[in-house]
Every structure is written in structure tokens, then in C-alpha cells.
Amino acid sequence: MRQFFGHVIDGEEVPSVDGGTFEVWNPWTRQVWADAAEGTAEDAARAVTSARRAFDEGPWPRLGRAARAAAIHRLADVMERHADELATLDTTNMGKPYAQSMHDVARSVSNFRFFADHQRDHCGEVYPMDTGHHTYSEYGPAGVVAAVSPWNFPLMMATWKIAPAIAWGNTCVIKPSEDTPASVTLLGKLAIEADLPPGVINVLNGHGTPAGSSLVADDRVDRVTFTGSSTTGKHVMASAAAHLAPVSLELGGKGANIVFDDADLDNAVRWAVEAIFRNSGQICLAGSRLFVATPVYDEFMARFIEAAEGLTTGDPFDPATRFSSLASKRHFDKVSAYVNGVDLDGGKVLTGGIVEDGRWLVRPTVITDLPLTAPAYREEIFGPVCVVNRFDTEDEAVHLANDTRYGLNAMLFTENLSRAHRVASRLRAGTVWVNCFFIRDLRTPFGGVGDSGVGREGGTFSREFFTEPKAVVMQIDRGKQEVVSDRSRQR
Ligand code: NAD
């Protein structure tokens, strides 16, 4: 019996108005294992109506901050109780190793806990003035948030948006990717179990068009937060612009990873492997362009290739598995097209390549000698494909790293303290990791430069986006105001 994932609207799991569904695949077994509701424009409108009502008439935006934080912690508790189920859904749905899905669930729980506490404990600002007034700031909820998320971290990316949105008193409609509807639909149901008021978290399933596009175009939506490809991000921004909804866009990447000749090579190899092969390279932050200093090039490459070849590949539910298939046939075809183009462009595949046995599997792949104009060098592949170049000087490394339309993140490995700070500051990227990768503090800004996005989220950056900051100007000394106005009249 195949499972069914409906929409979650107004506190209930419901099918599409017209009863439409689509198939949900398991990329490891290449079997259909579930069906999901195919959202139409009417379903999108229904979900926004529910969020609108919950915001305009429901208790959520009017709850005190401590009560709201407590409710969100309750949801986090319920998620912890269902951690295995959530992780199982993500692994079944997109093929990532189960241990990594459990890691994503833990991070999703901490997204809720962090933003619950962050809004509960936040302070506004006070601006003392010379005129006999002071002004203070207030951060009120913005309204209805439309959130659209991708398939590579199905639960985690959705919660990264939902958690700050609801913590700041908004209500939301989340549209997960059509490739991975499962865990987010369960999350919507867990919100009901955790007693969140109906309509605070609505889940709209379906494809980008019509479900996603109708959602972001709805003029009853006050904020649009989107994670996905740069191409879709441009459509989303244009659509939101028609009703002047502010957007936050977290888009594609082509991360540079620079290994200097004084790097700790054990550490650099370990993180270089994680950076491009974790989640089978399906990470916006992947270190897909690797630049290695000439003096350590041969040694680094020998170790890097050995580590890449040593990754245990297999069934994502096998605890030994570190590396598995790509998330869908469509994505496998896309990654394969890049790998197949390498020879034609004059590049060399040192290890890896496509597994030609019908599975949707591309081995950890390392490529050299590609011209800097080749598509595999310039475009986001979003798979386990690393393009390597050598460099001789620090300037050359910085120039190579910055020579991209993307600017989501970069990494650098060096034991030279001054160089670490100097190069970090010259890299055009939203996040720079020095001697590490993937470490996040939820208070810090997260986002990208150029084609990698618009805006930042995290900590107070999320607060700015998900609220309407208000300036309240208080008169505290009328006499002083009259003196100051008098003076300004004299000028
Ligand atoms: P995608 O752009 O194809 O789809 C993302 C989401 O947008 C899906 O839910 C999809 O249904 C929806 N969508 C598609 N067309 C739409 C439209 N016209 N209007 C509204 N919604 C629409 O991206 P994807 O393939 O799911 O995800 C991979 C991409 O996401 C990669 O480029 C990756 O780098 C990026 N990503 C970025 C970050 C980040 O934080 N910067 C994180 C994860 C993934």
C-alpha cells in the first residue's frame, strides 16, 4: 500500500481540490513508494486563506513572546519523538544516508529552538535624541510568509524558513520540492499534534508551477522566502515584485576551496572530501572548485583521490554507507551530462564517473585540465563532481576563487594566521570557512553574493526580514523641543 502525502491546511491533512496527485520516488530502489497531492492555483489560494485567517484573526501573532516560544519548543519536542520517522522519510525520499538524515532532523529541531529563544529574548533599540525625545524600535510580525524549499535537505531547509517566520509571530505556507514532499508534510501534521493553532504552518504540495508560482504571486502574502536554483529565484523575485513583497533568496553556489602550501593536509583532505562528496555533492555550499598550491599539489591530490575512492557507497539505510545515489532520475541525467561533456572540453576524469548499471549513481568524481570556460567549471553541477586547478600565488588563488557569478561560500586551508584573515577578507562570498567546512552558528548572517542570492537570514538578519520594524518617537521633554524648534526657525 503506497503512502499518501496531502496538503496540510488549516490544521488538517487534505487532498487537492481536484483530487490530483503525483508519484513520489525512492531514488535508491528506483520505485514509486508514495503519492502526494498535486497542488493547483486553487489549493495555493486555500493555503494562503488559512494562513491569512490565522494571522488576522487567530491567537498566534498576539501571543506573548514567552508563550509563543513555549509552543515552538513543544513542536521541537514532538519532532524529537518522531526523529526516526522524519529521518526515514528523508532518506527514502531523496537517498541521503540515514545518519545524515538524523543529523538534519537534529539541526531542524535546533532551528525551532534557536529562533523560539531568539525572539523571546530579543531587545529593541533606543535612540536618545537631542530634541527632548527618544525613539525606540519595535519588531512586529510581517504577516503571511510564503516559503519555497528545495529537495537536497528536505526537512532542514524548510525549517530554516518556517522557524524564524513563526517565531516572529507570522503564519506561513511552505511548499516543499515536488521531489521530496514527505518529511515536510509530516512536520505539518506534527504541528497539529504539538497544538499549534490551525493555519500557523500550512503545507502546500505540488510542482513549481502551478503550486509554487501561484503561492508567491498571491498578493495576500507579505514575505517570500525561497531556497532553490538561481534561475527559479529570478522568477520568484519578479513575481513577488508585482505585489511588492520583500524576498529573501538563497540560491545556487560554486564554492571555491583553496589549499595553500602551508595547510595541514590531513585536515584539508578531510574537509575537501566532505565539502564536495557529502550528500553526494547535492549541497549549495559544495566545494566544487578546488585550487591547490603547486608545491603540495601532487601529495594533496594523491590523498584526496584515495579518500574519495574509499567512501563506502551503497544503500542509504546501511549504517556503513557514506555515499549514495542522486536524488532523482532528472538530476542524475543533469549531472551525467556535465560529466559526459568533460572529455569534449579537454578535461581529464582522474577518478569517478557515471555508474552504467541503471542506478542513478555518479561516483565521487575528480576532474583536472578543464578550460576555465567549460560548463562543468563555470556552472553549478550540484553533484559529486570536483574540478581541480593548481595555483602559484595568493593573488592568483583569490582571483580564481572570485572568478564566478556565484558567491555563496568559500573555504581556505592555511596555517598562516595573517594569510587566513587577509584572504578571507578578499573572497567575494557570504560565508568563508578557514580550516573547516559546514560549521554554522545560527546567530550569524547566511546568504550569498551575486547569483547566489539576495539578503541574509540567521539571528537578527532573520528578524529584519520576518518583521516590520517600527520606530516609536516619544516626547519626554517639551521645553527642550521648543528650544530646538526655535533655533531651527532662526536659521
Ligand atoms: P529549484 O529552483 O528547481 O526548485 C526549488 C523550489 O522551487 C521547489 O520547491 C520548486 O517546486 C519550486 N519552484 C520551481 N519553480 C517555481 C516557480 N516558478 N515559482 C515558485 N516556486 C517554484 O531548485 P532545486 O533543484 O529544488 O534545488 C537545488 C538548488 O537549490 C541548487 O541550485 C542549490 O544550490 C540551491 N540551494 C541553495 C541553498 C542556499 O542556502 N543558498 C540551499 C539549498 C539548495
mmCIF file with all atom_site columns, C-alpha atoms in Angstrom, residues 42-177:
data_model
loop_
_atom_site.group_PDB
_atom_site.id
_atom_site.type_symbol
_atom_site.label_atom_id
_atom_site.label_alt_id
_atom_site.label_comp_id
_atom_site.label_asym_id
_atom_site.label_entity_id
_atom_site.label_seq_id
_atom_site.pdbx_PDB_ins_code
_atom_site.Cartn_x
_atom_site.Cartn_y
_atom_site.Cartn_z
_atom_site.occupancy
_atom_site.B_iso_or_equiv
_atom_site.pdbx_formal_charge
_atom_site.auth_seq_id
_atom_site.auth_comp_id
_atom_site.auth_asym_id
_atom_site.auth_atom_id
_atom_site.pdbx_PDB_model_num
ATOM 1   C CA . GLU A 1 42  ? -6.923 26.870 -6.019 1.00 0.00 ? 42  GLU A CA 1
ATOM 2   C CA . ASP A 1 43  ? -5.054 24.830 -3.397 1.00 0.00 ? 43  ASP A CA 1
ATOM 3   C CA . ALA A 1 44  ? -2.418 27.570 -3.120 1.00 0.00 ? 44  ALA A CA 1
ATOM 4   C CA . ALA A 1 45  ? -5.178 30.132 -2.570 1.00 0.00 ? 45  ALA A CA 1
ATOM 5   C CA . ARG A 1 46  ? -6.774 27.885 0.059  1.00 0.00 ? 46  ARG A CA 1
ATOM 6   C CA . ALA A 1 47  ? -3.473 27.603 1.931  1.00 0.00 ? 47  ALA A CA 1
ATOM 7   C CA . VAL A 1 48  ? -2.931 31.375 1.860  1.00 0.00 ? 48  VAL A CA 1
ATOM 8   C CA . THR A 1 49  ? -6.505 31.959 3.072  1.00 0.00 ? 49  THR A CA 1
ATOM 9   C CA . SER A 1 50  ? -5.792 29.658 6.019  1.00 0.00 ? 50  SER A CA 1
ATOM 10  C CA . ALA A 1 51  ? -2.526 31.452 6.886  1.00 0.00 ? 51  ALA A CA 1
ATOM 11  C CA . ARG A 1 52  ? -4.199 34.840 6.408  1.00 0.00 ? 52  ARG A CA 1
ATOM 12  C CA . ARG A 1 53  ? -7.048 33.958 8.759  1.00 0.00 ? 53  ARG A CA 1
ATOM 13  C CA . ALA A 1 54  ? -4.637 32.554 11.354 1.00 0.00 ? 54  ALA A CA 1
ATOM 14  C CA . PHE A 1 55  ? -2.689 35.794 11.194 1.00 0.00 ? 55  PHE A CA 1
ATOM 15  C CA . ASP A 1 56  ? -5.562 38.296 11.031 1.00 0.00 ? 56  ASP A CA 1
ATOM 16  C CA . GLU A 1 57  ? -7.945 36.599 13.461 1.00 0.00 ? 57  GLU A CA 1
ATOM 17  C CA . GLY A 1 58  ? -6.052 33.817 15.234 1.00 0.00 ? 58  GLY A CA 1
ATOM 18  C CA . PRO A 1 59  ? -4.135 33.926 18.501 1.00 0.00 ? 59  PRO A CA 1
ATOM 19  C CA . TRP A 1 60  ? -0.615 33.370 17.113 1.00 0.00 ? 60  TRP A CA 1
ATOM 20  C CA . PRO A 1 61  ? 0.631  36.926 16.427 1.00 0.00 ? 61  PRO A CA 1
ATOM 21  C CA . ARG A 1 62  ? -0.991 38.128 19.633 1.00 0.00 ? 62  ARG A CA 1
ATOM 22  C CA . LEU A 1 63  ? 0.526  35.511 21.953 1.00 0.00 ? 63  LEU A CA 1
ATOM 23  C CA . GLY A 1 64  ? 3.145  36.822 24.303 1.00 0.00 ? 64  GLY A CA 1
ATOM 24  C CA . ARG A 1 65  ? 6.678  36.038 23.281 1.00 0.00 ? 65  ARG A CA 1
ATOM 25  C CA . ALA A 1 66  ? 7.209  33.517 26.077 1.00 0.00 ? 66  ALA A CA 1
ATOM 26  C CA . ALA A 1 67  ? 4.004  31.645 25.174 1.00 0.00 ? 67  ALA A CA 1
ATOM 27  C CA . ARG A 1 68  ? 4.991  31.557 21.514 1.00 0.00 ? 68  ARG A CA 1
ATOM 28  C CA . ALA A 1 69  ? 8.470  30.297 22.381 1.00 0.00 ? 69  ALA A CA 1
ATOM 29  C CA . ALA A 1 70  ? 6.945  27.594 24.601 1.00 0.00 ? 70  ALA A CA 1
ATOM 30  C CA . ALA A 1 71  ? 4.653  26.446 21.768 1.00 0.00 ? 71  ALA A CA 1
ATOM 31  C CA . ILE A 1 72  ? 7.593  26.214 19.357 1.00 0.00 ? 72  ILE A CA 1
ATOM 32  C CA . HIS A 1 73  ? 9.636  24.238 21.895 1.00 0.00 ? 73  HIS A CA 1
ATOM 33  C CA . ARG A 1 74  ? 6.649  21.903 22.193 1.00 0.00 ? 74  ARG A CA 1
ATOM 34  C CA . LEU A 1 75  ? 6.809  21.340 18.437 1.00 0.00 ? 75  LEU A CA 1
ATOM 35  C CA . ALA A 1 76  ? 10.562 20.693 18.721 1.00 0.00 ? 76  ALA A CA 1
ATOM 36  C CA . ASP A 1 77  ? 9.850  18.105 21.460 1.00 0.00 ? 77  ASP A CA 1
ATOM 37  C CA . VAL A 1 78  ? 7.296  16.361 19.243 1.00 0.00 ? 78  VAL A CA 1
ATOM 38  C CA . MET A 1 79  ? 9.800  16.339 16.366 1.00 0.00 ? 79  MET A CA 1
ATOM 39  C CA . GLU A 1 80  ? 12.395 14.726 18.616 1.00 0.00 ? 80  GLU A CA 1
ATOM 40  C CA . ARG A 1 81  ? 9.902  11.996 19.462 1.00 0.00 ? 81  ARG A CA 1
ATOM 41  C CA . HIS A 1 82  ? 9.364  11.425 15.713 1.00 0.00 ? 82  HIS A CA 1
ATOM 42  C CA . ALA A 1 83  ? 13.031 11.834 14.732 1.00 0.00 ? 83  ALA A CA 1
ATOM 43  C CA . ASP A 1 84  ? 13.387 8.332  13.312 1.00 0.00 ? 84  ASP A CA 1
ATOM 44  C CA . GLU A 1 85  ? 10.228 8.714  11.234 1.00 0.00 ? 85  GLU A CA 1
ATOM 45  C CA . LEU A 1 86  ? 11.306 12.109 9.867  1.00 0.00 ? 86  LEU A CA 1
ATOM 46  C CA . ALA A 1 87  ? 14.794 10.835 9.003  1.00 0.00 ? 87  ALA A CA 1
ATOM 47  C CA . THR A 1 88  ? 13.395 7.692  7.418  1.00 0.00 ? 88  THR A CA 1
ATOM 48  C CA . LEU A 1 89  ? 11.141 9.783  5.190  1.00 0.00 ? 89  LEU A CA 1
ATOM 49  C CA . ASP A 1 90  ? 14.040 11.998 4.044  1.00 0.00 ? 90  ASP A CA 1
ATOM 50  C CA . THR A 1 91  ? 16.294 9.020  3.308  1.00 0.00 ? 91  THR A CA 1
ATOM 51  C CA . THR A 1 92  ? 13.557 7.121  1.486  1.00 0.00 ? 92  THR A CA 1
ATOM 52  C CA . ASN A 1 93  ? 12.620 10.236 -0.430 1.00 0.00 ? 93  ASN A CA 1
ATOM 53  C CA . MET A 1 94  ? 15.986 11.588 -1.534 1.00 0.00 ? 94  MET A CA 1
ATOM 54  C CA . GLY A 1 95  ? 18.530 8.858  -0.866 1.00 0.00 ? 95  GLY A CA 1
ATOM 55  C CA . LYS A 1 96  ? 20.855 10.501 1.645  1.00 0.00 ? 96  LYS A CA 1
ATOM 56  C CA . PRO A 1 97  ? 22.490 8.204  4.216  1.00 0.00 ? 97  PRO A CA 1
ATOM 57  C CA . TYR A 1 98  ? 20.207 7.721  7.231  1.00 0.00 ? 98  TYR A CA 1
ATOM 58  C CA . ALA A 1 99  ? 22.836 9.028  9.678  1.00 0.00 ? 99  ALA A CA 1
ATOM 59  C CA . GLN A 1 100 ? 22.919 12.291 7.722  1.00 0.00 ? 100 GLN A CA 1
ATOM 60  C CA . SER A 1 101 ? 19.117 12.484 7.744  1.00 0.00 ? 101 SER A CA 1
ATOM 61  C CA . MET A 1 102 ? 19.192 12.086 11.537 1.00 0.00 ? 102 MET A CA 1
ATOM 62  C CA . HIS A 1 103 ? 21.729 14.896 11.635 1.00 0.00 ? 103 HIS A CA 1
ATOM 63  C CA . ASP A 1 104 ? 19.355 17.037 9.529  1.00 0.00 ? 104 ASP A CA 1
ATOM 64  C CA . VAL A 1 105 ? 16.491 16.298 11.934 1.00 0.00 ? 105 VAL A CA 1
ATOM 65  C CA . ALA A 1 106 ? 18.633 17.404 14.882 1.00 0.00 ? 106 ALA A CA 1
ATOM 66  C CA . ARG A 1 107 ? 19.514 20.611 13.045 1.00 0.00 ? 107 ARG A CA 1
ATOM 67  C CA . SER A 1 108 ? 15.827 21.146 12.172 1.00 0.00 ? 108 SER A CA 1
ATOM 68  C CA . VAL A 1 109 ? 14.911 20.824 15.833 1.00 0.00 ? 109 VAL A CA 1
ATOM 69  C CA . SER A 1 110 ? 17.588 23.331 16.754 1.00 0.00 ? 110 SER A CA 1
ATOM 70  C CA . ASN A 1 111 ? 16.299 25.736 14.100 1.00 0.00 ? 111 ASN A CA 1
ATOM 71  C CA . PHE A 1 112 ? 12.998 25.832 16.007 1.00 0.00 ? 112 PHE A CA 1
ATOM 72  C CA . ARG A 1 113 ? 14.593 26.015 19.441 1.00 0.00 ? 113 ARG A CA 1
ATOM 73  C CA . PHE A 1 114 ? 17.066 28.709 18.424 1.00 0.00 ? 114 PHE A CA 1
ATOM 74  C CA . PHE A 1 115 ? 14.525 31.074 16.830 1.00 0.00 ? 115 PHE A CA 1
ATOM 75  C CA . ALA A 1 116 ? 11.991 30.492 19.626 1.00 0.00 ? 116 ALA A CA 1
ATOM 76  C CA . ASP A 1 117 ? 14.580 31.667 22.168 1.00 0.00 ? 117 ASP A CA 1
ATOM 77  C CA . HIS A 1 118 ? 15.971 34.377 19.927 1.00 0.00 ? 118 HIS A CA 1
ATOM 78  C CA . GLN A 1 119 ? 12.611 36.145 19.619 1.00 0.00 ? 119 GLN A CA 1
ATOM 79  C CA . ARG A 1 120 ? 11.706 35.524 23.275 1.00 0.00 ? 120 ARG A CA 1
ATOM 80  C CA . ASP A 1 121 ? 14.937 37.130 24.493 1.00 0.00 ? 121 ASP A CA 1
ATOM 81  C CA . HIS A 1 122 ? 15.404 39.868 21.932 1.00 0.00 ? 122 HIS A CA 1
ATOM 82  C CA . CYS A 1 123 ? 15.626 43.565 22.755 1.00 0.00 ? 123 CYS A CA 1
ATOM 83  C CA . GLY A 1 124 ? 14.769 46.524 20.591 1.00 0.00 ? 124 GLY A CA 1
ATOM 84  C CA . GLU A 1 125 ? 16.955 49.603 20.347 1.00 0.00 ? 125 GLU A CA 1
ATOM 85  C CA . VAL A 1 126 ? 16.612 53.014 21.983 1.00 0.00 ? 126 VAL A CA 1
ATOM 86  C CA . TYR A 1 127 ? 17.844 56.135 20.193 1.00 0.00 ? 127 TYR A CA 1
ATOM 87  C CA . PRO A 1 128 ? 18.307 59.071 22.597 1.00 0.00 ? 128 PRO A CA 1
ATOM 88  C CA . MET A 1 129 ? 17.713 62.383 20.748 1.00 0.00 ? 129 MET A CA 1
ATOM 89  C CA . ASP A 1 130 ? 18.795 65.980 21.421 1.00 0.00 ? 130 ASP A CA 1
ATOM 90  C CA . THR A 1 131 ? 15.286 67.310 20.824 1.00 0.00 ? 131 THR A CA 1
ATOM 91  C CA . GLY A 1 132 ? 13.656 66.165 24.050 1.00 0.00 ? 132 GLY A CA 1
ATOM 92  C CA . HIS A 1 133 ? 12.516 62.854 22.576 1.00 0.00 ? 133 HIS A CA 1
ATOM 93  C CA . HIS A 1 134 ? 13.707 59.360 22.309 1.00 0.00 ? 134 HIS A CA 1
ATOM 94  C CA . THR A 1 135 ? 12.856 56.814 19.668 1.00 0.00 ? 135 THR A CA 1
ATOM 95  C CA . TYR A 1 136 ? 12.663 53.106 20.225 1.00 0.00 ? 136 TYR A CA 1
ATOM 96  C CA . SER A 1 137 ? 12.253 50.246 17.792 1.00 0.00 ? 137 SER A CA 1
ATOM 97  C CA . GLU A 1 138 ? 9.618  47.529 17.851 1.00 0.00 ? 138 GLU A CA 1
ATOM 98  C CA . TYR A 1 139 ? 9.678  44.355 15.772 1.00 0.00 ? 139 TYR A CA 1
ATOM 99  C CA . GLY A 1 140 ? 6.153  43.272 14.902 1.00 0.00 ? 140 GLY A CA 1
ATOM 100 C CA . PRO A 1 141 ? 5.276  40.297 12.693 1.00 0.00 ? 141 PRO A CA 1
ATOM 101 C CA . ALA A 1 142 ? 5.129  40.932 8.946  1.00 0.00 ? 142 ALA A CA 1
ATOM 102 C CA . GLY A 1 143 ? 2.052  38.777 8.208  1.00 0.00 ? 143 GLY A CA 1
ATOM 103 C CA . VAL A 1 144 ? 1.804  35.753 5.929  1.00 0.00 ? 144 VAL A CA 1
ATOM 104 C CA . VAL A 1 145 ? 5.071  34.197 4.814  1.00 0.00 ? 145 VAL A CA 1
ATOM 105 C CA . ALA A 1 146 ? 5.330  32.116 1.640  1.00 0.00 ? 146 ALA A CA 1
ATOM 106 C CA . ALA A 1 147 ? 8.279  29.737 1.854  1.00 0.00 ? 147 ALA A CA 1
ATOM 107 C CA . VAL A 1 148 ? 9.507  27.567 -1.014 1.00 0.00 ? 148 VAL A CA 1
ATOM 108 C CA . SER A 1 149 ? 12.211 24.977 -0.426 1.00 0.00 ? 149 SER A CA 1
ATOM 109 C CA . PRO A 1 150 ? 14.399 22.540 -2.413 1.00 0.00 ? 150 PRO A CA 1
ATOM 110 C CA . TRP A 1 151 ? 14.929 18.775 -2.196 1.00 0.00 ? 151 TRP A CA 1
ATOM 111 C CA . ASN A 1 152 ? 18.533 18.463 -1.041 1.00 0.00 ? 152 ASN A CA 1
ATOM 112 C CA . PHE A 1 153 ? 17.818 18.981 2.692  1.00 0.00 ? 153 PHE A CA 1
ATOM 113 C CA . PRO A 1 154 ? 14.053 18.464 2.580  1.00 0.00 ? 154 PRO A CA 1
ATOM 114 C CA . LEU A 1 155 ? 13.227 18.958 6.248  1.00 0.00 ? 155 LEU A CA 1
ATOM 115 C CA . MET A 1 156 ? 16.170 21.116 7.260  1.00 0.00 ? 156 MET A CA 1
ATOM 116 C CA . MET A 1 157 ? 15.780 23.799 4.571  1.00 0.00 ? 157 MET A CA 1
ATOM 117 C CA . ALA A 1 158 ? 12.040 24.059 5.221  1.00 0.00 ? 158 ALA A CA 1
ATOM 118 C CA . THR A 1 159 ? 12.532 24.508 8.968  1.00 0.00 ? 159 THR A CA 1
ATOM 119 C CA . TRP A 1 160 ? 15.259 27.106 8.378  1.00 0.00 ? 160 TRP A CA 1
ATOM 120 C CA . LYS A 1 161 ? 12.452 29.226 6.901  1.00 0.00 ? 161 LYS A CA 1
ATOM 121 C CA . ILE A 1 162 ? 9.438  28.192 8.955  1.00 0.00 ? 162 ILE A CA 1
ATOM 122 C CA . ALA A 1 163 ? 11.170 28.527 12.349 1.00 0.00 ? 163 ALA A CA 1
ATOM 123 C CA . PRO A 1 164 ? 12.082 32.242 12.201 1.00 0.00 ? 164 PRO A CA 1
ATOM 124 C CA . ALA A 1 165 ? 8.848  33.048 10.364 1.00 0.00 ? 165 ALA A CA 1
ATOM 125 C CA . ILE A 1 166 ? 6.560  31.638 13.056 1.00 0.00 ? 166 ILE A CA 1
ATOM 126 C CA . ALA A 1 167 ? 8.845  32.618 15.945 1.00 0.00 ? 167 ALA A CA 1
ATOM 127 C CA . TRP A 1 168 ? 8.363  36.263 14.989 1.00 0.00 ? 168 TRP A CA 1
ATOM 128 C CA . GLY A 1 169 ? 4.580  35.831 15.039 1.00 0.00 ? 169 GLY A CA 1
ATOM 129 C CA . ASN A 1 170 ? 3.933  35.261 11.342 1.00 0.00 ? 170 ASN A CA 1
ATOM 130 C CA . THR A 1 171 ? 1.908  32.441 9.844  1.00 0.00 ? 171 THR A CA 1
ATOM 131 C CA . CYS A 1 172 ? 3.201  30.561 6.835  1.00 0.00 ? 172 CYS A CA 1
ATOM 132 C CA . VAL A 1 173 ? 2.641  28.372 3.826  1.00 0.00 ? 173 VAL A CA 1
ATOM 133 C CA . ILE A 1 174 ? 5.572  26.118 2.956  1.00 0.00 ? 174 ILE A CA 1
ATOM 134 C CA . LYS A 1 175 ? 5.847  24.488 -0.430 1.00 0.00 ? 175 LYS A CA 1
ATOM 135 C CA . PRO A 1 176 ? 8.418  21.690 -0.355 1.00 0.00 ? 176 PRO A CA 1
ATOM 136 C CA . SER A 1 177 ? 10.018 20.409 -3.531 1.00 0.00 ? 177 SER A CA 1
#
